[in-house]
mmCIF file of C-alpha atoms in Angstrom:
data_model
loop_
_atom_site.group_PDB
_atom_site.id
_atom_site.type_symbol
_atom_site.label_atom_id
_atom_site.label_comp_id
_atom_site.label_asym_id
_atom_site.label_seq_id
_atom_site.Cartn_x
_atom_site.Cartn_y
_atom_site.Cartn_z
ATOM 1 C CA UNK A 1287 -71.257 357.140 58.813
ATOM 2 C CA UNK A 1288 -70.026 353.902 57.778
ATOM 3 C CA UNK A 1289 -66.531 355.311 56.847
ATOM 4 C CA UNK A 1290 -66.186 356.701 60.021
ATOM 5 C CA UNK A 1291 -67.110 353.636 61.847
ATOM 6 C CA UNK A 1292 -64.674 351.868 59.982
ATOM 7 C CA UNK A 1293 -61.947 354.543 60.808
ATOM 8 C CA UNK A 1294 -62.669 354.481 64.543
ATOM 9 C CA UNK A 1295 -62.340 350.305 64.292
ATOM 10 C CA UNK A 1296 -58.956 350.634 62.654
ATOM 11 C CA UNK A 1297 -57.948 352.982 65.166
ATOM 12 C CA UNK A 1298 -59.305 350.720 68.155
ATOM 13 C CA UNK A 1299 -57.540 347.946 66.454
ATOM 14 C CA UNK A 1300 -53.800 349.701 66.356
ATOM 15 C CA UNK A 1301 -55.000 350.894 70.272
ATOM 16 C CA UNK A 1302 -55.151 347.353 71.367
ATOM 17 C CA UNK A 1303 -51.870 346.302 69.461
ATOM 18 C CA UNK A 1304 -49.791 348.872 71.278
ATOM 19 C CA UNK A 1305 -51.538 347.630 74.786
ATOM 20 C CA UNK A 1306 -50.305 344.369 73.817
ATOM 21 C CA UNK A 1307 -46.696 345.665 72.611
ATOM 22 C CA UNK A 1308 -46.071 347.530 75.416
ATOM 23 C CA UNK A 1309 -47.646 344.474 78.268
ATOM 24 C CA UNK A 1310 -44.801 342.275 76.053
ATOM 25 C CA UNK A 1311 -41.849 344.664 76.039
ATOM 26 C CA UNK A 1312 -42.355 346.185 79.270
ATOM 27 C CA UNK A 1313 -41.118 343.410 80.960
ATOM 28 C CA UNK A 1314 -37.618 342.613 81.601
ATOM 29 C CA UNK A 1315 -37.824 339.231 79.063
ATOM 30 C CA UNK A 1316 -39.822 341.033 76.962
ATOM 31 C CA UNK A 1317 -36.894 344.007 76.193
ATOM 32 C CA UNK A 1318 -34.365 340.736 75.947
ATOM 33 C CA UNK A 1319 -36.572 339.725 72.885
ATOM 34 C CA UNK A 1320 -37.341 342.925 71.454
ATOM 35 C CA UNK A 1321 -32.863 343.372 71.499
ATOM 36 C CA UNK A 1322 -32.667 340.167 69.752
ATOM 37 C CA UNK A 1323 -35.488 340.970 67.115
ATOM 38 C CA UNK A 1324 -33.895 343.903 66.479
ATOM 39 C CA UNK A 1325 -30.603 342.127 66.421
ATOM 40 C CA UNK A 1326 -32.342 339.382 63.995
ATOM 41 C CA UNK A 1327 -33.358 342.526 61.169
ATOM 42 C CA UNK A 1328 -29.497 344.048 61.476
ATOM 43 C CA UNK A 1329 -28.193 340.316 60.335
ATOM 44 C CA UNK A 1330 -30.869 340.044 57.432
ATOM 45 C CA UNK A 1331 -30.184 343.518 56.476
ATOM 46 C CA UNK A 1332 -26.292 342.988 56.624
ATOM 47 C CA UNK A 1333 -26.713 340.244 54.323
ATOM 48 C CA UNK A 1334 -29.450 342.701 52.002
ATOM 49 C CA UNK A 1335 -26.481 344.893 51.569
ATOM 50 C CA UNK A 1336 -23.671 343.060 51.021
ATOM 51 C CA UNK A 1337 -25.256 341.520 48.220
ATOM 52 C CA UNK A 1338 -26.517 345.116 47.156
ATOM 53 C CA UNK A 1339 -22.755 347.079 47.414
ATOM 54 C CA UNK A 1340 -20.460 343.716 47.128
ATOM 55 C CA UNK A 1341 -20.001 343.853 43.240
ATOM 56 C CA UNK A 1342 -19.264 347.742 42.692
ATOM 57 C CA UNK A 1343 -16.958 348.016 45.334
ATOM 58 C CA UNK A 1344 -14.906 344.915 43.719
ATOM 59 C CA UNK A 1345 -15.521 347.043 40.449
ATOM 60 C CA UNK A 1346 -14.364 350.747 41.912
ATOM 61 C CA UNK A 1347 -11.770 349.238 44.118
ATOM 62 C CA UNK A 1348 -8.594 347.416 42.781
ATOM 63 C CA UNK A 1349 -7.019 345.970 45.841
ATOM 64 C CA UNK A 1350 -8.682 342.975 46.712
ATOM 65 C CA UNK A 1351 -8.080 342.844 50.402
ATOM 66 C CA UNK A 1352 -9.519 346.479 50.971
ATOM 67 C CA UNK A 1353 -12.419 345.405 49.008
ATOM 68 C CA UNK A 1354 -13.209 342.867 51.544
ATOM 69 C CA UNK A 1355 -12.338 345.039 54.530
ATOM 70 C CA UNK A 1356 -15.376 347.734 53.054
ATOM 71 C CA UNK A 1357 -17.084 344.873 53.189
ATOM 72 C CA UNK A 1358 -17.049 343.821 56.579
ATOM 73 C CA UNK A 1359 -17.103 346.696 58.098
ATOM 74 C CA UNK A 1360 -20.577 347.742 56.103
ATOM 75 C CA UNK A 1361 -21.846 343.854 57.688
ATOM 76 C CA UNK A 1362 -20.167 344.735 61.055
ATOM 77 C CA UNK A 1363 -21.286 348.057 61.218
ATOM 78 C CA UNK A 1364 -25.176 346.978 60.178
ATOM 79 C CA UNK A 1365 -25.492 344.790 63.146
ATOM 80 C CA UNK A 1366 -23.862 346.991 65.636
ATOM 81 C CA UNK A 1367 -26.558 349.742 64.528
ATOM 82 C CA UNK A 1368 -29.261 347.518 64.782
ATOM 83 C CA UNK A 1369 -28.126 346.271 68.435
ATOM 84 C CA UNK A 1370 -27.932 349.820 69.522
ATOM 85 C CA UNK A 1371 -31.170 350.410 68.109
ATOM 86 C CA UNK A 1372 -32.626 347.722 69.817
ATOM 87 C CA UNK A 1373 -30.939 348.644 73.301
ATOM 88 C CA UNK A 1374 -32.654 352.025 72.549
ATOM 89 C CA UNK A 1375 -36.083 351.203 72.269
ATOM 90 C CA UNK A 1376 -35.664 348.920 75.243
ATOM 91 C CA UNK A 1377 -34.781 351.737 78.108
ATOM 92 C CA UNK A 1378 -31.581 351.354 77.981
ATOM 93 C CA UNK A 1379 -29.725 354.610 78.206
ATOM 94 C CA UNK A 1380 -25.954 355.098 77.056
ATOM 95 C CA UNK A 1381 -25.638 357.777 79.738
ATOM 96 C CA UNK A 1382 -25.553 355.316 82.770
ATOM 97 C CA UNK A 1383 -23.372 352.642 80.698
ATOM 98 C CA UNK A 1384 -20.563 355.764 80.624
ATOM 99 C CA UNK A 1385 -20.660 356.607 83.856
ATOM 100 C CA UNK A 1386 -21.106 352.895 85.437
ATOM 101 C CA UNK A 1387 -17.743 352.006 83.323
ATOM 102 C CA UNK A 1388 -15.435 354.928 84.152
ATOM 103 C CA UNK A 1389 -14.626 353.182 87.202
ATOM 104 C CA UNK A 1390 -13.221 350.507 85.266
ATOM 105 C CA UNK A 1391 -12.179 352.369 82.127
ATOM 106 C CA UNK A 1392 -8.354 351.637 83.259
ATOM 107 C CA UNK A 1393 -8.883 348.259 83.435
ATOM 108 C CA UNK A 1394 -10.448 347.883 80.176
ATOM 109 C CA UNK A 1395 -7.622 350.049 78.619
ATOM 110 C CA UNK A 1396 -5.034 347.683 79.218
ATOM 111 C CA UNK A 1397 -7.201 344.601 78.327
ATOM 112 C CA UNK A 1398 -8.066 345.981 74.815
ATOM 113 C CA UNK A 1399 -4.737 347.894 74.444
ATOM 114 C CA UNK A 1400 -3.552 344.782 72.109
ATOM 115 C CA UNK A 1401 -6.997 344.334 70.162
ATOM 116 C CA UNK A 1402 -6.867 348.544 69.322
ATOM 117 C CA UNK A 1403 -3.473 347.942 68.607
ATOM 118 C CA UNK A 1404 -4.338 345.186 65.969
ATOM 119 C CA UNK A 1405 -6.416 347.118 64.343
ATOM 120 C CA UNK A 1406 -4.847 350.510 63.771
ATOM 121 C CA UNK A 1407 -1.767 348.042 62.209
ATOM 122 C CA UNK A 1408 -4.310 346.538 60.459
ATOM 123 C CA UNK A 1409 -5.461 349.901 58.883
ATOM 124 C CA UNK A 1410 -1.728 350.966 58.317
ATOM 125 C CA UNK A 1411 -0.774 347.524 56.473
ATOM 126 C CA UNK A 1412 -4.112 348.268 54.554
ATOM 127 C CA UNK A 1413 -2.687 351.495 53.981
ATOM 128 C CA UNK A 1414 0.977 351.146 53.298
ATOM 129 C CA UNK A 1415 -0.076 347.773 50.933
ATOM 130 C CA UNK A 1416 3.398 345.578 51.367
ATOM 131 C CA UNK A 1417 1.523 342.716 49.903
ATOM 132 C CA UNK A 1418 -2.082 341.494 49.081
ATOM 133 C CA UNK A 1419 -4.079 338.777 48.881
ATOM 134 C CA UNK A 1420 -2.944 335.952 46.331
ATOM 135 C CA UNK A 1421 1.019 337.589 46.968
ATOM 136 C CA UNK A 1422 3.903 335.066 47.774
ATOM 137 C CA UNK A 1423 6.096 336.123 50.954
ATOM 138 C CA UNK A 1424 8.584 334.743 53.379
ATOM 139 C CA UNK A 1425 8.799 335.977 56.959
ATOM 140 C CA UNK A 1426 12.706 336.735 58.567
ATOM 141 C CA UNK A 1427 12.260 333.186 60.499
ATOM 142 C CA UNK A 1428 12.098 331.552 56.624
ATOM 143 C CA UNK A 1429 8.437 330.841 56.329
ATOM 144 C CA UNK A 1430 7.128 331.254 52.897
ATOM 145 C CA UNK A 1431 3.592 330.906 51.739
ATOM 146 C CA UNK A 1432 0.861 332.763 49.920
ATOM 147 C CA UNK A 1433 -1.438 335.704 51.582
ATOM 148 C CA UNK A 1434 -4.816 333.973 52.226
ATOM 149 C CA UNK A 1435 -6.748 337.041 53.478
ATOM 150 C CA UNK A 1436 -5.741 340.535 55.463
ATOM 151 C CA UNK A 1437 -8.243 341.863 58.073
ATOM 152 C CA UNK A 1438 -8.027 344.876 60.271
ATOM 153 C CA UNK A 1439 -6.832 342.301 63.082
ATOM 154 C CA UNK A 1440 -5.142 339.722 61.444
ATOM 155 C CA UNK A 1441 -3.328 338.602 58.328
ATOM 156 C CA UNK A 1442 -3.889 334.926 57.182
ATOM 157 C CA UNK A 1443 -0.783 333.413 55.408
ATOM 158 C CA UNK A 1444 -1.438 329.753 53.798
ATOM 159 C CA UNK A 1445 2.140 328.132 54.253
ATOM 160 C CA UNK A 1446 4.338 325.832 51.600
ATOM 161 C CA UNK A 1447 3.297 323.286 54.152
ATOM 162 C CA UNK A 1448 0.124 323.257 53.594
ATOM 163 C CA UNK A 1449 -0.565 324.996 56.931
ATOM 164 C CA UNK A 1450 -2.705 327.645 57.816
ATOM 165 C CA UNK A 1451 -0.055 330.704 59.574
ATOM 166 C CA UNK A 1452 -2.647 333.446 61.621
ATOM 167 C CA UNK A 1453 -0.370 336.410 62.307
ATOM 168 C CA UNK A 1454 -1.711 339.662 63.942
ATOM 169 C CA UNK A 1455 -1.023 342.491 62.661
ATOM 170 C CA UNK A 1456 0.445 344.390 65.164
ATOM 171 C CA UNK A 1457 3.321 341.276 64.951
ATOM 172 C CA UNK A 1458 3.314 341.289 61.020
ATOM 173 C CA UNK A 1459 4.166 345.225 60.817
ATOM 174 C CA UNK A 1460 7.129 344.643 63.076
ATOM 175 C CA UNK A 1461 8.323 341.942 61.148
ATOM 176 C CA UNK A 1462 10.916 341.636 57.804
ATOM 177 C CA UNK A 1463 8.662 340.495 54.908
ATOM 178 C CA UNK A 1464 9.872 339.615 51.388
ATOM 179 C CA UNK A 1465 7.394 339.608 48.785
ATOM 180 C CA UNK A 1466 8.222 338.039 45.844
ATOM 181 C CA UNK A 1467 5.282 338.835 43.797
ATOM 182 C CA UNK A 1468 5.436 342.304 44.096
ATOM 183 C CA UNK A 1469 5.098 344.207 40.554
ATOM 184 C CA UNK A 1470 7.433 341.588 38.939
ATOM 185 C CA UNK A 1471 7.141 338.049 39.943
ATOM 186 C CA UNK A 1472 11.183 337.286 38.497
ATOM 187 C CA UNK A 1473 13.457 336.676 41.178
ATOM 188 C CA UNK A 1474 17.533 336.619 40.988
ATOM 189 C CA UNK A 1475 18.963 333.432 42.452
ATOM 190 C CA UNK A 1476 22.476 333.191 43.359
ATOM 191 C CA UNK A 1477 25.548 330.108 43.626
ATOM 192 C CA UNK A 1478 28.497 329.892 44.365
ATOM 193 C CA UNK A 1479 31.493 327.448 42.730
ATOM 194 C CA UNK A 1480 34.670 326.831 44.382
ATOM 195 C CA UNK A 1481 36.772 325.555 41.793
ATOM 196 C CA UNK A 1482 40.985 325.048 41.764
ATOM 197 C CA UNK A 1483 43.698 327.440 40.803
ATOM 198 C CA UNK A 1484 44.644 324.625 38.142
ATOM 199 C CA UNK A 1485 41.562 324.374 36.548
ATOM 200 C CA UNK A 1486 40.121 326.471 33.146
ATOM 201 C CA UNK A 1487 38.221 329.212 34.819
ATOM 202 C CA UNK A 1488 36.771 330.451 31.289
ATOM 203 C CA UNK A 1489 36.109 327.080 30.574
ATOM 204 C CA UNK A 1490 34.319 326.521 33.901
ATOM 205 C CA UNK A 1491 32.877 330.094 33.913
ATOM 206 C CA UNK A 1492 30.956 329.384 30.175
ATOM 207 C CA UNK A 1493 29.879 325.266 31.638
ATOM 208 C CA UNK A 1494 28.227 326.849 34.558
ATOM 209 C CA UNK A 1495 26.335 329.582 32.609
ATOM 210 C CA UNK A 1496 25.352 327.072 30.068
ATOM 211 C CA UNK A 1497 24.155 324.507 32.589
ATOM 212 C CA UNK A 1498 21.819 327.211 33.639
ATOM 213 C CA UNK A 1499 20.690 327.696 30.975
ATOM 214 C CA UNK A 1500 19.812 324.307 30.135
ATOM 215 C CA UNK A 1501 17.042 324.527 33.003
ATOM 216 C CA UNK A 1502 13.210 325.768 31.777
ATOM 217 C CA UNK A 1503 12.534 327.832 34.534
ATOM 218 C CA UNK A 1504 15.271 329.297 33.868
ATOM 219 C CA UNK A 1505 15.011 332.960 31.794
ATOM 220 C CA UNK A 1506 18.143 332.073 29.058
ATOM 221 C CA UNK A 1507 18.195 335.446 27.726
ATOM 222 C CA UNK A 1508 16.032 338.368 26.266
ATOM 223 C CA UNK A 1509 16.269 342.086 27.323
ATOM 224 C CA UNK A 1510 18.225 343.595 30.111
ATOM 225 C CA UNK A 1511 15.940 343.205 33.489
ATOM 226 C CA UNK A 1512 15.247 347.171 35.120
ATOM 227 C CA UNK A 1513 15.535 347.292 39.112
ATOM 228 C CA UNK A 1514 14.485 350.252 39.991
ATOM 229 C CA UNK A 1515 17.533 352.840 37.954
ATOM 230 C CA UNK A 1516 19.627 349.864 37.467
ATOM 231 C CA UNK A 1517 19.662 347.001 34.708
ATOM 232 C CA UNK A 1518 20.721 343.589 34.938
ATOM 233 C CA UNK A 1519 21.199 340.870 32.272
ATOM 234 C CA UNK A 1520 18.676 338.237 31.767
ATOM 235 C CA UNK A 1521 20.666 335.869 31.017
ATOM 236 C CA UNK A 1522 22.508 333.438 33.353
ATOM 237 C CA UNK A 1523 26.114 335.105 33.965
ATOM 238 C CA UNK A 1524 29.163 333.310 35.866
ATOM 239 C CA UNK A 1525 31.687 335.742 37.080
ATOM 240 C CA UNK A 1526 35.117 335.667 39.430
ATOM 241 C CA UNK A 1527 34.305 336.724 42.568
ATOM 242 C CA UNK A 1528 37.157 336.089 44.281
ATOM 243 C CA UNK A 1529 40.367 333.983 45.474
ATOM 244 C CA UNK A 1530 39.895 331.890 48.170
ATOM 245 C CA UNK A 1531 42.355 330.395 50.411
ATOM 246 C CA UNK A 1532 41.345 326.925 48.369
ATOM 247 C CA UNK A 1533 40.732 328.108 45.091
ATOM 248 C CA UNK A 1534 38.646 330.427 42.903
ATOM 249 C CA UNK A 1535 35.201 331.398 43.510
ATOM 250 C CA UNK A 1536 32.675 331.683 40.638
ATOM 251 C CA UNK A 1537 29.292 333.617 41.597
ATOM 252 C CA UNK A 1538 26.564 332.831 39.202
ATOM 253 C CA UNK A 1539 23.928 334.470 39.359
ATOM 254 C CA UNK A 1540 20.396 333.532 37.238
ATOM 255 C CA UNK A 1541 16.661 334.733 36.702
ATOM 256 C CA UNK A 1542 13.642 332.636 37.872
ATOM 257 C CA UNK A 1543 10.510 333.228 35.823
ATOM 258 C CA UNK A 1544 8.271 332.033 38.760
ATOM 259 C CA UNK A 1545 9.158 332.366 42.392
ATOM 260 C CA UNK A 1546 7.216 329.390 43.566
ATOM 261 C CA UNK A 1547 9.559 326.725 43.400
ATOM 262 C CA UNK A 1548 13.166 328.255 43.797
ATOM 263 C CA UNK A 1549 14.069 325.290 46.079
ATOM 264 C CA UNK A 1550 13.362 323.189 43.185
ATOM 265 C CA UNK A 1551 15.106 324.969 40.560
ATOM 266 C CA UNK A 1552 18.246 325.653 42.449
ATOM 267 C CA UNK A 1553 18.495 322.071 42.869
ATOM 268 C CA UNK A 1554 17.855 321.464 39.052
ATOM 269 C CA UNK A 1555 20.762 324.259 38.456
ATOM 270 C CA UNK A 1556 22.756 322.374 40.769
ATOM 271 C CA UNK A 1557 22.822 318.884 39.470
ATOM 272 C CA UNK A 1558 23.632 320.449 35.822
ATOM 273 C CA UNK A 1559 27.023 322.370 36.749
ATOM 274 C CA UNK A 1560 27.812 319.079 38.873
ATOM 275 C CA UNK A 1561 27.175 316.823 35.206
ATOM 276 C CA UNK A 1562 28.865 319.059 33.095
ATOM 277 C CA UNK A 1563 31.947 320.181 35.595
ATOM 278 C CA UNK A 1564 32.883 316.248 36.252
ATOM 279 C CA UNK A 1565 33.871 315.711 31.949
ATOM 280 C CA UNK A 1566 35.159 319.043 32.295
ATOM 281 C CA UNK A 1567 38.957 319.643 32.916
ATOM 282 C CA UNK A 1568 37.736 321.586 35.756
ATOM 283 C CA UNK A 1569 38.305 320.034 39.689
ATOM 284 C CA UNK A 1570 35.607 321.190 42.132
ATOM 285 C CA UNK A 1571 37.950 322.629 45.511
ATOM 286 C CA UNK A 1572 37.793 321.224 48.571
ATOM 287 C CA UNK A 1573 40.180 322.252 51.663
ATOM 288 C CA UNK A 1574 43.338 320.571 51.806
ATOM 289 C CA UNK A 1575 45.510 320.843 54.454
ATOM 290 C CA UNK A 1576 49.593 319.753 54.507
ATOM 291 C CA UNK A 1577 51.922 319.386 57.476
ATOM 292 C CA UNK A 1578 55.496 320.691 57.438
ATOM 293 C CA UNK A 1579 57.896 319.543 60.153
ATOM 294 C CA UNK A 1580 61.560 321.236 60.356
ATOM 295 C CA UNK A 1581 64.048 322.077 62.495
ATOM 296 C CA UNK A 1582 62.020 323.617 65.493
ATOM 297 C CA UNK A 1583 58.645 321.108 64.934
ATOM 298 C CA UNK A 1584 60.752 318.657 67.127
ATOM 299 C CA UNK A 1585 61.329 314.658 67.130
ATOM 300 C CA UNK A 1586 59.236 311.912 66.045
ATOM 301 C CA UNK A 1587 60.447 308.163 67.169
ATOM 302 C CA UNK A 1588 59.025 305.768 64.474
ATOM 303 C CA UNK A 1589 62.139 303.657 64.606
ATOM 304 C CA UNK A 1590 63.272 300.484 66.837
ATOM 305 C CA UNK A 1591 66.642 299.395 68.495
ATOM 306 C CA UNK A 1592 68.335 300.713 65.213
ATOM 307 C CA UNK A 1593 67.767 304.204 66.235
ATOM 308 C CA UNK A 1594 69.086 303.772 68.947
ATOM 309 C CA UNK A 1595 65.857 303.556 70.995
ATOM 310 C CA UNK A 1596 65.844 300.548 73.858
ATOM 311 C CA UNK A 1597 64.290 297.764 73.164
ATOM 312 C CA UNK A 1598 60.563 297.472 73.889
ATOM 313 C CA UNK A 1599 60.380 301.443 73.955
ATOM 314 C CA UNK A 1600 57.250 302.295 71.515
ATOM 315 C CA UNK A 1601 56.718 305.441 69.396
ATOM 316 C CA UNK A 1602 55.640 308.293 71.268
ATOM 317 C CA UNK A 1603 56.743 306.952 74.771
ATOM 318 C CA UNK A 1604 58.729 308.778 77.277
ATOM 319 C CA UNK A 1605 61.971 307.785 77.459
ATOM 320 C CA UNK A 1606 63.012 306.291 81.019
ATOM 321 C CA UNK A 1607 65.722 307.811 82.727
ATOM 322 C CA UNK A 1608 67.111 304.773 83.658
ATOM 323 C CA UNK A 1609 67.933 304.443 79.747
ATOM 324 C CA UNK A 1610 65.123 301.335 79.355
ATOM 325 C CA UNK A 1611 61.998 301.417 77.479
ATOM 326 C CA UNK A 1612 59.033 302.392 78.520
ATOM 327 C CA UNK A 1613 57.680 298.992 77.746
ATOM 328 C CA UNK A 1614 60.220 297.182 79.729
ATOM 329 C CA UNK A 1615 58.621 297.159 82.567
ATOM 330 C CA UNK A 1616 55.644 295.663 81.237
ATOM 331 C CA UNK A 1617 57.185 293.105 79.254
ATOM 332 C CA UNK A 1618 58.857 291.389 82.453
ATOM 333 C CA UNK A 1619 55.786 291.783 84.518
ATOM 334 C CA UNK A 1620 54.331 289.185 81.419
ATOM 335 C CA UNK A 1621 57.468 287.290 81.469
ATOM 336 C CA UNK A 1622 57.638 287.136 85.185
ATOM 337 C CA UNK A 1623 53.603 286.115 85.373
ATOM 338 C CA UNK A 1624 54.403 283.380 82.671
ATOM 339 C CA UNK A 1625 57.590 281.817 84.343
ATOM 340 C CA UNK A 1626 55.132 281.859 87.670
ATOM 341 C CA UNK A 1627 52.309 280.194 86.287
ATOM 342 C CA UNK A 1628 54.009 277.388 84.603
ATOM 343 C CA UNK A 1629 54.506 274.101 86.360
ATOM 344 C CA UNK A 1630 58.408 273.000 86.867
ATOM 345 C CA UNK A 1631 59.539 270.222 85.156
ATOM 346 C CA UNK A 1632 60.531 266.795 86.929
ATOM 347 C CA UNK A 1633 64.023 266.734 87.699
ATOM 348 C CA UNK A 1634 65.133 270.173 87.379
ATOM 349 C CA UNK A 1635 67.576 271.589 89.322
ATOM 350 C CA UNK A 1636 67.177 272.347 92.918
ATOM 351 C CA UNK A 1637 66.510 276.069 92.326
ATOM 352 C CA UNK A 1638 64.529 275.914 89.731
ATOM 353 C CA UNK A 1639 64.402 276.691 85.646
ATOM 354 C CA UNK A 1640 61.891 278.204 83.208
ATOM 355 C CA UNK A 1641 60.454 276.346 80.814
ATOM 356 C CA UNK A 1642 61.912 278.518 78.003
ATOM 357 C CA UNK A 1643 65.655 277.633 79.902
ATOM 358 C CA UNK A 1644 65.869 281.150 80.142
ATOM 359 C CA UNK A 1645 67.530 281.156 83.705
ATOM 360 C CA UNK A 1646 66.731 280.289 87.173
ATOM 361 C CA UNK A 1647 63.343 281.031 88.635
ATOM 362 C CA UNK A 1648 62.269 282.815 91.765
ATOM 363 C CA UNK A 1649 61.651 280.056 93.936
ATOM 364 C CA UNK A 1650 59.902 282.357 96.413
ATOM 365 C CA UNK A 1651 57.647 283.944 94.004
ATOM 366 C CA UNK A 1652 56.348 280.541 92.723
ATOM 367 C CA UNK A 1653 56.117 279.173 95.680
ATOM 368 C CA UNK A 1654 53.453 282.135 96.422
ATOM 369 C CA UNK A 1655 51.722 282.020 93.854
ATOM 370 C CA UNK A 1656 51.024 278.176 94.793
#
C-alpha cells in the first residue's frame, strides 16, 4: 500500500509538471523560449561534438582545409537540427512555411542566386584542390600572399602586405592563380642581359652564371630538376637568346629554393652581374642612335656672311626674298628706337645726327617720340 501511494504521488507530481509546461509553452512567448532553449542545447551540443570528432577527422583526412569544412558543417548542421526541432515542438508546421513562400520563391531565387553560387564553387575548389591552406599564390592582378583559410563561401588569402584579401569563391574559380607551393616549392626565375656586339659573350655568359651562383638562395647545382616529362638543370645557366637591334641578349635563367622572397633575390642576382660585368671587358648595351645627312637630307645654315648668308640672318631662318636677313628687320627697329631715344647733342647740325655719327636722324620721328 505504501508503494503504491508513492507511485500514484510520482505520477501526480509529473501530472502537475506537464500542466505547468504546457500553461508556459502554450503561449506565444512561451514557444519563443522553448525555440531558443532548444536553440541553447544545439550550440552546447555543437561544441560536445566538435571536440568529440575534431581530432580523427584531422587524423583520417590529409587536406587541412576539408578537415575544417567537415567540421563546420557537423557545428552548422547541429544547430540547424536543433532550431528545427525546436520550431517543431512549438506548432510550427513546415507545410504552411512552403506554401506561404512560393509566392515569393522568385524573389528569393535571385537574392540567394550569388550565396548558392558561392558555395557550390566552394565545394568544387574543395574538390578540384588548386591550393590549400598554408600554400603561397599570386592572383592575375599580381597579388601574392599565403592561403589563410578556404570555406564553402569564401577563401581567405593573408597578403605580402600584411593585409587580410576575402575573395569569394565564385570570383576565385574564375580567376588565374599561381601557386608556388604546389608539390615542389622551387621556382625558375628568369633575366635578361643586353650586352654589345664588341664585348666577350663567353666571358659575360660564365660572369653572369657565376654571379648567380654566388647568391644563397640560390640552388648552385645538384641533380637535373623533373617538370612534369621534362628535366632542367639546377644550376644557374646563361645562354644567347638572341640579337637585338643594340646588341646581344643573354637569358639566364636560375632556381629559387624558397618562393617567398623572389623580389629579394632577383635583386641580390642583380646587383652581382652588375659588380662583376663593370671589371669585366664586357659593356652593358644601351640604344644608340646616329644621324646621317646626304645629298637628299637637305641644307643646314650654321655659317655667317662668309657663306654667303646676309648679315644678321640666323641659322634656321627663312631667307627674305628681298635678299636681307631675317634679322634685319629687327636689328633697325633697335637701332631706330636707340637713335630716337637719345637726346641730340648741342650744336649739331640743323637736321640732326646720331650719337654714334652714323648719319642723319629722322627729325620727324624724334620729334614724336618727344
Amino acid at each position: 500500500m505504501a508503494q503504491s501511494g508513492g507511485i500514484a504521488s510520482i505520477a501526480n507530481w509529473i501530472t502537475r509538471f506537464a500542466d505547468v509546461l504546457r500553461g508556459v509553452f502554450g503561449s506565444a512567448g512561451g514557444r519563443l523560449l522553448l525555440v531558443i532553449l532548444s536553440v541553447a542545447v544545439g550550440v552546447l551540443a555543437s561544441k560536445f561534438l566538435v571536440r568529440l570528432i575534431g581530432r580523427p577527422v584531422a587524423r583520417r583526412v590529409s587536406r587541412q582545409s576539408v578537415a575544417q569544412t567537415i567540421v563546420r558543417g557537423v557545428r552548422i548542421g547541429t544547430i540547424a537540427l536543433s532550431l528545427l526541432v525546436g520550431l517543431w515542438a512549438g506548432g510550427f508546421r513546415f507545410t504552411d512555411l512552403l506554401v506561404g513562400t512560393a509566392v515569393f520563391s522568385a524573389v528569393i531565387g535571385i537574392i540567394l542566386a550569388p550565396i548558392v553560387g558561392n558555395f557550390i564553387n566552394g565545394v568544387f575548389i574543395l574538390a578540384d584542390q588548386p591550393f590549400e591552406i598554408g600554400d603561397m599564390i599570386e592572383l592575375e592582378n599580381g597579388t601574392a600572399g599565403f592561403v589563410e583559410d578556404i570555406t564553402i563561401r569564401y577563401t581567405k588569402i593573408f597578403t605580402l602586405d600584411n593585409t587580410f584579401l576575402v575573395v569569394p569563391n565564385g570570383t576565385m574559380r574564375e580567376r588565374d592563380v599561381t601557386n608556388y607551393s604546389a608539390e615542389d616549392e622551387r621556382t625558375r626565375r628568369t633575366i635578361d642581359v643586353l650586352v654589345t656586339y664588341e664585348s666577350d659573350v663567353s666571358e659575360a655568359r660564365r660572369l653572369i652564371e657565376r654571379a648567380a651562383r654566388d647568391c644563397d638562395a640560390v640552388i648552385d647545382g645538384g641533380p637535373d630538376i623533373r617538370v612534369g616529362v621534362a628535366r632542367y638543370t639546377a644550376s644557374p645557366d646563361c645562354r644567347l637568346h638572341e640579337f637585338g637591334d643594340d646588341g646581344v641578349l643573354l637569358r639566364l635563367r636560375y632556381w629559387v629554393k624558397k618562393p617567398y622572397k623572389l623580389a629579394k633575390v632577383q635583386s641580390d642576382v642583380n646587383t652581382r652581374i652588375r659588380e662583376r660585368l663593370t671589371d669585366a671587358d664586357v659593356e652593358m648595351a644601351y640604344p644608340h642612335r646616329h644621324l646621317v645627312f646626304d645629298d637628299t637630307s637637305g641644307i643646314a645654315r650654321v655659317g655667317g656672311p662668309d657663306d654667303g648668308r646676309p648679315e644678321g640672318e640666323r641659322a634656321g631662318d627663312k631667307p627674305d626674298p628681298e635678299g636681307r636677313g631675317a634679322g634685319g628687320d629687327r636689328t633697325s627697329e633697335v637701332e631706330g628706337s636707340e637713335t630716337a631715344d637719345t637726346p641730340p647733342i648741342e650744336g649739331g647740325s640743323p637736321t640732326g645726327t646720331d650719337v654714334a655719327g652714323n648719319g642723319p636722324a629722322d627729325k620727324g620721328d624724334s620729334d614724336g617720340d618727344r
